[in-house]
């Protein structure tokens, strides 16, 4: 790993914060390569990662298997899934960082755009990422905690929040409440970014990027130093052209948010902003946002 | 759901260009051109924008009478045929054929059939001059005004000998060698015709008078010869190495392949194949250097170098055990083949095979795939070809013998597997040759593991990359009548799926066409 151009652009954000869509859009830039969720930095070695992602968490390997199939075989098929498994097995003793470097070399000179929301769950993940790529650029993509929470709760009856232990245990019975993970992840991200030079981090509200796409994309391009020509912007208006913007083959059908995979194209219409002074629709006790969530949201520019 | 293949291509796409998948292949010939005795597409070449196939006939009828196969524990020989050599000559049409395919017209023409000659046996009956064409090459010798199609014949034992044929137009095939190809040698066959540094190189695969009772693929003459003008009719070939490179274990030279300014030679050796190389410069015999021995430290299970191919700056070597991956006379196998990658500095990788310690260190199969692509009955890695940036590898898969052989004939470990899974279940799931591909030699994907849905397609004997796509040709000796079990009785019945097949793989073939509706290509 030597070339500056191969330092990835990492999108940090909580789930359901437009990270899939905007990652796919940026990934269509002629100088970039949008990845599905690689999740590589959750462990030191690939063996540890495979061990950790067992059972229902196997789906978190889908992104890596799709990438390997596409890059090394030019296809995403059941045969390439088998091939990708062998690819992984042959590298079990390697550091996940080295696996990431290999992928960077493979797509070079294109720059990887990566969004793996799981990284924001734990500081150790982010620190591992920071050590691997000391010159990476970080796009902190935020979404209003109300609409983000509503979106989370629409996915499998709040399963994503449950898996992230976003549960209010102070009430009886405990209640699933996505604002908890929203806050924790934003806090992790902000703490991590405290140690990143200002010029290599950019915070944007996802709603504003998507409501003013061309200007939002142009701003990101200028920030990371890639061209923002009309051709480049037009390419980025077609996230559905990403090879990973669809359901994959049996055995690796995910690798990204399933709603995005089912409907990856940009849609017309503006995205509404939420309100911080509301009764939370996913709770049945009439409570609103916790004070620290409100404070955080205000800091992020929401009202 | 959108197919990822249909996504718009980027100007710069780091993804590997897609290779050919099963849906890209169409059968352009079946049933041995309508004659199930055309068993092996033993040679193939692309010449003047047309495809040429040289057949070998009645292979399983021939081996039925060979000593090695006399005592196989079979309820019935898999194909109907005579019981002795006299019957072979008396009952079968053994005249091999050359066929030509014109892709634009999807038209096959038989352009040549071996003539009859006076036999050299006592009765002096007329016999087929040859029963197979085991090597085919587009080559221009010193006296050739232009490139010509050279064909090496496989002579029946009562024929005066093998010949080198030459055709300038693809229709007329004239012998340009004395009997035996190499003057003074009673050669009956060669599978090797390789050009290198302005000369043609060969080595006998069969020689009359040599006791081939137990090794049907060796000639007793493990020598490489060269000739700058093989079409001059003289048959003056020059020996360029010591017999067996001076090692008694080398029973035959099975493959030659130019690579990195050297000519590489792979041997047949019961202790494991050897690979030698020479620049072939100066006065012959040339200086040869041994590069691999003892079957790359696997021993006799890597008995033969069956195929070699240069791909992405390395030499790929596929191994085999004779008799379909199970050498009954030497009790070698059954065992799957291995794939070795040899680099210009003589270092090597084990790509497909078994982990082992070697003098070069511990070798782990980089592809993560055991020998034979995980099937011990993939006994030959038989053919390789580069096409559109991919390396394609075709196997010979003897799984179908499970249908005929009594289980007790296998070693204990294999017998246990066969009994547990069931012979017919094995045939259904794995019977038929494999075709795999890789863009980097390490990451492999299967295209078919069941002979393109024909278990009788024993192996992929030849592949040729052409502007029209990748042609591949099978060995299918299960014609014209095959043994089947009915109500506990074994009987012979017509086999419309017996006889060699030719397939064409091309991205121009859309995925929505039923492969079985492709042009049958019969006469």
mmCIF file of N, CA, C and O in Angstrom, chain A residues 224-275:
data_model
loop_
_atom_site.group_PDB
_atom_site.id
_atom_site.type_symbol
_atom_site.label_atom_id
_atom_site.label_comp_id
_atom_site.label_asym_id
_atom_site.label_seq_id
_atom_site.Cartn_x
_atom_site.Cartn_y
_atom_site.Cartn_z
ATOM 1 N N UNK A 224 -12.336 15.521 -1.660
ATOM 2 C CA UNK A 224 -11.344 14.425 -1.708
ATOM 3 C C UNK A 224 -10.432 14.525 -2.934
ATOM 4 O O UNK A 224 -9.563 13.685 -3.136
ATOM 5 N N UNK A 225 -10.649 15.554 -3.746
ATOM 6 C CA UNK A 225 -9.706 15.805 -4.833
ATOM 7 C C UNK A 225 -9.923 14.960 -6.071
ATOM 8 O O UNK A 225 -8.963 14.587 -6.746
ATOM 9 N N UNK A 226 -11.157 14.627 -6.355
ATOM 10 C CA UNK A 226 -11.452 13.950 -7.620
ATOM 11 C C UNK A 226 -12.345 14.866 -8.436
ATOM 12 O O UNK A 226 -12.982 15.776 -7.901
ATOM 13 N N UNK A 227 -12.370 14.635 -9.725
ATOM 14 C CA UNK A 227 -13.031 15.585 -10.618
ATOM 15 C C UNK A 227 -14.546 15.611 -10.362
ATOM 16 O O UNK A 227 -15.157 14.591 -10.026
ATOM 17 N N UNK A 228 -15.114 16.814 -10.542
ATOM 18 C CA UNK A 228 -16.567 16.933 -10.381
ATOM 19 C C UNK A 228 -17.206 17.403 -11.696
ATOM 20 O O UNK A 228 -18.089 18.241 -11.716
ATOM 21 N N UNK A 229 -16.699 16.812 -12.775
ATOM 22 C CA UNK A 229 -17.218 17.163 -14.100
ATOM 23 C C UNK A 229 -18.669 16.696 -14.239
ATOM 24 O O UNK A 229 -19.148 15.862 -13.452
ATOM 25 N N UNK A 230 -19.324 17.217 -15.267
ATOM 26 C CA UNK A 230 -20.710 16.791 -15.513
ATOM 27 C C UNK A 230 -20.781 15.287 -15.748
ATOM 28 O O UNK A 230 -21.715 14.620 -15.302
ATOM 29 N N UNK A 231 -19.767 14.770 -16.450
ATOM 30 C CA UNK A 231 -19.750 13.328 -16.726
ATOM 31 C C UNK A 231 -19.663 12.527 -15.434
ATOM 32 O O UNK A 231 -20.371 11.528 -15.245
ATOM 33 N N UNK A 232 -18.787 13.002 -14.553
ATOM 34 C CA UNK A 232 -18.616 12.286 -13.282
ATOM 35 C C UNK A 232 -19.893 12.375 -12.448
ATOM 36 O O UNK A 232 -20.332 11.380 -11.855
ATOM 37 N N UNK A 233 -20.472 13.549 -12.402
ATOM 38 C CA UNK A 233 -21.710 13.719 -11.617
ATOM 39 C C UNK A 233 -22.821 12.855 -12.205
ATOM 40 O O UNK A 233 -23.570 12.188 -11.474
ATOM 41 N N UNK A 234 -22.900 12.829 -13.527
ATOM 42 C CA UNK A 234 -23.950 12.030 -14.161
ATOM 43 C C UNK A 234 -23.771 10.546 -13.841
ATOM 44 O O UNK A 234 -24.741 9.829 -13.577
ATOM 45 N N UNK A 235 -22.519 10.106 -13.857
ATOM 46 C CA UNK A 235 -22.272 8.693 -13.517
ATOM 47 C C UNK A 235 -22.749 8.397 -12.104
ATOM 48 O O UNK A 235 -23.304 7.330 -11.824
ATOM 49 N N UNK A 236 -22.537 9.351 -11.225
ATOM 50 C CA UNK A 236 -22.913 9.124 -9.825
ATOM 51 C C UNK A 236 -24.420 9.187 -9.603
ATOM 52 O O UNK A 236 -24.907 8.788 -8.545
ATOM 53 N N UNK A 237 -25.126 9.672 -10.603
ATOM 54 C CA UNK A 237 -26.594 9.703 -10.472
ATOM 55 C C UNK A 237 -27.211 8.342 -10.754
ATOM 56 O O UNK A 237 -28.436 8.190 -10.764
ATOM 57 N N UNK A 238 -26.372 7.365 -11.006
ATOM 58 C CA UNK A 238 -26.880 6.017 -11.323
ATOM 59 C C UNK A 238 -26.285 4.952 -10.396
ATOM 60 O O UNK A 238 -25.540 4.069 -10.837
ATOM 61 N N UNK A 239 -26.644 5.033 -9.147
ATOM 62 C CA UNK A 239 -26.117 4.010 -8.214
ATOM 63 C C UNK A 239 -26.566 2.607 -8.596
ATOM 64 O O UNK A 239 -25.902 1.630 -8.250
ATOM 65 N N UNK A 240 -27.660 2.514 -9.323
ATOM 66 C CA UNK A 240 -28.156 1.188 -9.709
ATOM 67 C C UNK A 240 -27.212 0.485 -10.677
ATOM 68 O O UNK A 240 -27.339 -0.723 -10.909
ATOM 69 N N UNK A 241 -26.238 1.241 -11.238
ATOM 70 C CA UNK A 241 -25.285 0.609 -12.154
ATOM 71 C C UNK A 241 -24.153 -0.103 -11.431
ATOM 72 O O UNK A 241 -23.365 -0.817 -12.060
ATOM 73 N N UNK A 242 -24.067 0.077 -10.135
ATOM 74 C CA UNK A 242 -23.029 -0.644 -9.395
ATOM 75 C C UNK A 242 -23.283 -2.146 -9.484
ATOM 76 O O UNK A 242 -24.424 -2.600 -9.393
ATOM 77 N N UNK A 243 -22.233 -2.938 -9.678
ATOM 78 C CA UNK A 243 -22.431 -4.397 -9.750
ATOM 79 C C UNK A 243 -22.935 -4.986 -8.441
ATOM 80 O O UNK A 243 -23.365 -6.137 -8.410
ATOM 81 N N UNK A 244 -22.887 -4.185 -7.389
ATOM 82 C CA UNK A 244 -23.337 -4.691 -6.095
ATOM 83 C C UNK A 244 -24.702 -4.118 -5.708
ATOM 84 O O UNK A 244 -25.171 -4.338 -4.591
ATOM 85 N N UNK A 245 -25.316 -3.365 -6.620
ATOM 86 C CA UNK A 245 -26.606 -2.741 -6.332
ATOM 87 C C UNK A 245 -27.749 -3.639 -6.804
ATOM 88 O O UNK A 245 -28.594 -3.237 -7.605
ATOM 89 N N UNK A 246 -27.746 -4.830 -6.346
ATOM 90 C CA UNK A 246 -28.808 -5.785 -6.639
ATOM 91 C C UNK A 246 -28.616 -6.969 -5.703
ATOM 92 O O UNK A 246 -27.564 -7.095 -5.068
ATOM 93 N N UNK A 247 -29.612 -7.793 -5.616
ATOM 94 C CA UNK A 247 -29.441 -8.991 -4.806
ATOM 95 C C UNK A 247 -28.409 -9.897 -5.459
ATOM 96 O O UNK A 247 -28.369 -10.028 -6.685
ATOM 97 N N UNK A 248 -27.586 -10.497 -4.648
ATOM 98 C CA UNK A 248 -26.537 -11.372 -5.157
ATOM 99 C C UNK A 248 -27.009 -12.813 -5.262
ATOM 100 O O UNK A 248 -28.186 -13.118 -5.059
ATOM 101 N N UNK A 249 -26.079 -13.693 -5.573
ATOM 102 C CA UNK A 249 -26.433 -15.110 -5.757
ATOM 103 C C UNK A 249 -26.704 -15.801 -4.422
ATOM 104 O O UNK A 249 -26.328 -15.294 -3.356
ATOM 105 N N UNK A 250 -27.319 -16.926 -4.507
ATOM 106 C CA UNK A 250 -27.570 -17.729 -3.320
ATOM 107 C C UNK A 250 -26.253 -17.966 -2.589
ATOM 108 O O UNK A 250 -25.260 -18.361 -3.181
ATOM 109 N N UNK A 251 -26.261 -17.678 -1.304
ATOM 110 C CA UNK A 251 -25.042 -17.836 -0.520
ATOM 111 C C UNK A 251 -24.330 -16.525 -0.281
ATOM 112 O O UNK A 251 -23.464 -16.435 0.591
ATOM 113 N N UNK A 252 -24.676 -15.513 -1.056
ATOM 114 C CA UNK A 252 -24.082 -14.180 -0.865
ATOM 115 C C UNK A 252 -25.056 -13.153 -1.437
ATOM 116 O O UNK A 252 -24.684 -12.302 -2.223
ATOM 117 N N UNK A 253 -26.289 -13.253 -1.010
ATOM 118 C CA UNK A 253 -27.298 -12.417 -1.677
ATOM 119 C C UNK A 253 -27.382 -11.008 -1.113
ATOM 120 O O UNK A 253 -27.977 -10.141 -1.725
ATOM 121 N N UNK A 254 -26.765 -10.764 0.037
ATOM 122 C CA UNK A 254 -26.879 -9.425 0.628
ATOM 123 C C UNK A 254 -25.592 -8.628 0.403
ATOM 124 O O UNK A 254 -25.228 -8.383 -0.710
ATOM 125 N N UNK A 255 -24.972 -8.220 1.499
ATOM 126 C CA UNK A 255 -23.784 -7.378 1.359
ATOM 127 C C UNK A 255 -24.127 -5.910 1.415
ATOM 128 O O UNK A 255 -23.259 -5.053 1.267
ATOM 129 N N UNK A 256 -25.389 -5.650 1.631
ATOM 130 C CA UNK A 256 -25.813 -4.265 1.738
ATOM 131 C C UNK A 256 -27.240 -4.257 2.288
ATOM 132 O O UNK A 256 -27.853 -5.307 2.472
ATOM 133 N N UNK A 257 -27.734 -3.055 2.514
ATOM 134 C CA UNK A 257 -29.102 -2.905 3.003
ATOM 135 C C UNK A 257 -30.075 -3.527 1.992
ATOM 136 O O UNK A 257 -30.025 -3.217 0.798
ATOM 137 N N UNK A 258 -30.940 -4.395 2.474
ATOM 138 C CA UNK A 258 -31.775 -5.136 1.529
ATOM 139 C C UNK A 258 -32.749 -4.224 0.778
ATOM 140 O O UNK A 258 -33.075 -4.473 -0.391
ATOM 141 N N UNK A 259 -33.198 -3.161 1.430
ATOM 142 C CA UNK A 259 -34.105 -2.249 0.720
ATOM 143 C C UNK A 259 -33.379 -1.553 -0.430
ATOM 144 O O UNK A 259 -33.947 -1.349 -1.508
ATOM 145 N N UNK A 260 -32.131 -1.205 -0.183
ATOM 146 C CA UNK A 260 -31.337 -0.624 -1.264
ATOM 147 C C UNK A 260 -31.123 -1.637 -2.378
ATOM 148 O O UNK A 260 -31.240 -1.303 -3.565
ATOM 149 N N UNK A 261 -30.834 -2.862 -2.014
ATOM 150 C CA UNK A 261 -30.576 -3.876 -3.042
ATOM 151 C C UNK A 261 -31.810 -4.119 -3.902
ATOM 152 O O UNK A 261 -31.705 -4.395 -5.092
ATOM 153 N N UNK A 262 -32.966 -4.008 -3.284
ATOM 154 C CA UNK A 262 -34.204 -4.233 -4.042
ATOM 155 C C UNK A 262 -34.577 -3.030 -4.897
ATOM 156 O O UNK A 262 -35.249 -3.178 -5.915
ATOM 157 N N UNK A 263 -34.162 -1.858 -4.478
ATOM 158 C CA UNK A 263 -34.558 -0.655 -5.211
ATOM 159 C C UNK A 263 -33.420 0.358 -5.156
ATOM 160 O O UNK A 263 -33.471 1.327 -4.394
ATOM 161 N N UNK A 264 -32.376 0.139 -5.959
ATOM 162 C CA UNK A 264 -31.166 0.953 -5.813
ATOM 163 C C UNK A 264 -31.190 2.292 -6.553
ATOM 164 O O UNK A 264 -30.337 3.139 -6.298
ATOM 165 N N UNK A 265 -32.144 2.483 -7.447
ATOM 166 C CA UNK A 265 -32.111 3.711 -8.253
ATOM 167 C C UNK A 265 -32.584 4.905 -7.430
ATOM 168 O O UNK A 265 -33.387 4.770 -6.502
ATOM 169 N N UNK A 266 -32.079 6.071 -7.816
ATOM 170 C CA UNK A 266 -32.530 7.297 -7.169
ATOM 171 C C UNK A 266 -33.996 7.539 -7.477
ATOM 172 O O UNK A 266 -34.477 7.253 -8.571
ATOM 173 N N UNK A 267 -34.686 8.061 -6.510
ATOM 174 C CA UNK A 267 -36.103 8.380 -6.720
ATOM 175 C C UNK A 267 -36.293 9.885 -6.627
ATOM 176 O O UNK A 267 -35.546 10.584 -5.945
ATOM 177 N N UNK A 268 -37.308 10.343 -7.340
ATOM 178 C CA UNK A 268 -37.631 11.768 -7.278
ATOM 179 C C UNK A 268 -38.263 12.091 -5.928
ATOM 180 O O UNK A 268 -38.749 11.219 -5.216
ATOM 181 N N UNK A 269 -38.306 13.369 -5.639
ATOM 182 C CA UNK A 269 -38.937 13.803 -4.403
ATOM 183 C C UNK A 269 -37.909 14.131 -3.346
ATOM 184 O O UNK A 269 -36.771 13.660 -3.402
ATOM 185 N N UNK A 270 -38.313 14.964 -2.411
ATOM 186 C CA UNK A 270 -37.379 15.376 -1.370
ATOM 187 C C UNK A 270 -37.563 14.538 -0.121
ATOM 188 O O UNK A 270 -38.631 13.972 0.116
ATOM 189 N N UNK A 271 -36.496 14.474 0.613
ATOM 190 C CA UNK A 271 -36.502 13.680 1.848
ATOM 191 C C UNK A 271 -36.799 14.611 3.007
ATOM 192 O O UNK A 271 -36.149 15.653 3.168
ATOM 193 N N UNK A 272 -37.772 14.244 3.816
ATOM 194 C CA UNK A 272 -38.185 15.128 4.903
ATOM 195 C C UNK A 272 -37.195 15.047 6.059
ATOM 196 O O UNK A 272 -36.545 14.029 6.260
ATOM 197 N N UNK A 273 -37.098 16.140 6.761
ATOM 198 C CA UNK A 273 -36.320 16.165 7.992
ATOM 199 C C UNK A 273 -37.254 15.853 9.146
ATOM 200 O O UNK A 273 -38.465 16.072 9.071
ATOM 201 N N UNK A 274 -36.735 15.377 10.199
ATOM 202 C CA UNK A 274 -37.574 15.023 11.336
ATOM 203 C C UNK A 274 -37.707 16.163 12.324
ATOM 204 O O UNK A 274 -37.248 17.284 12.090
ATOM 205 N N UNK A 275 -38.340 15.856 13.420
ATOM 206 C CA UNK A 275 -38.568 16.816 14.490
ATOM 207 C C UNK A 275 -37.992 16.211 15.760
ATOM 208 O O UNK A 275 -38.124 15.012 16.001
#
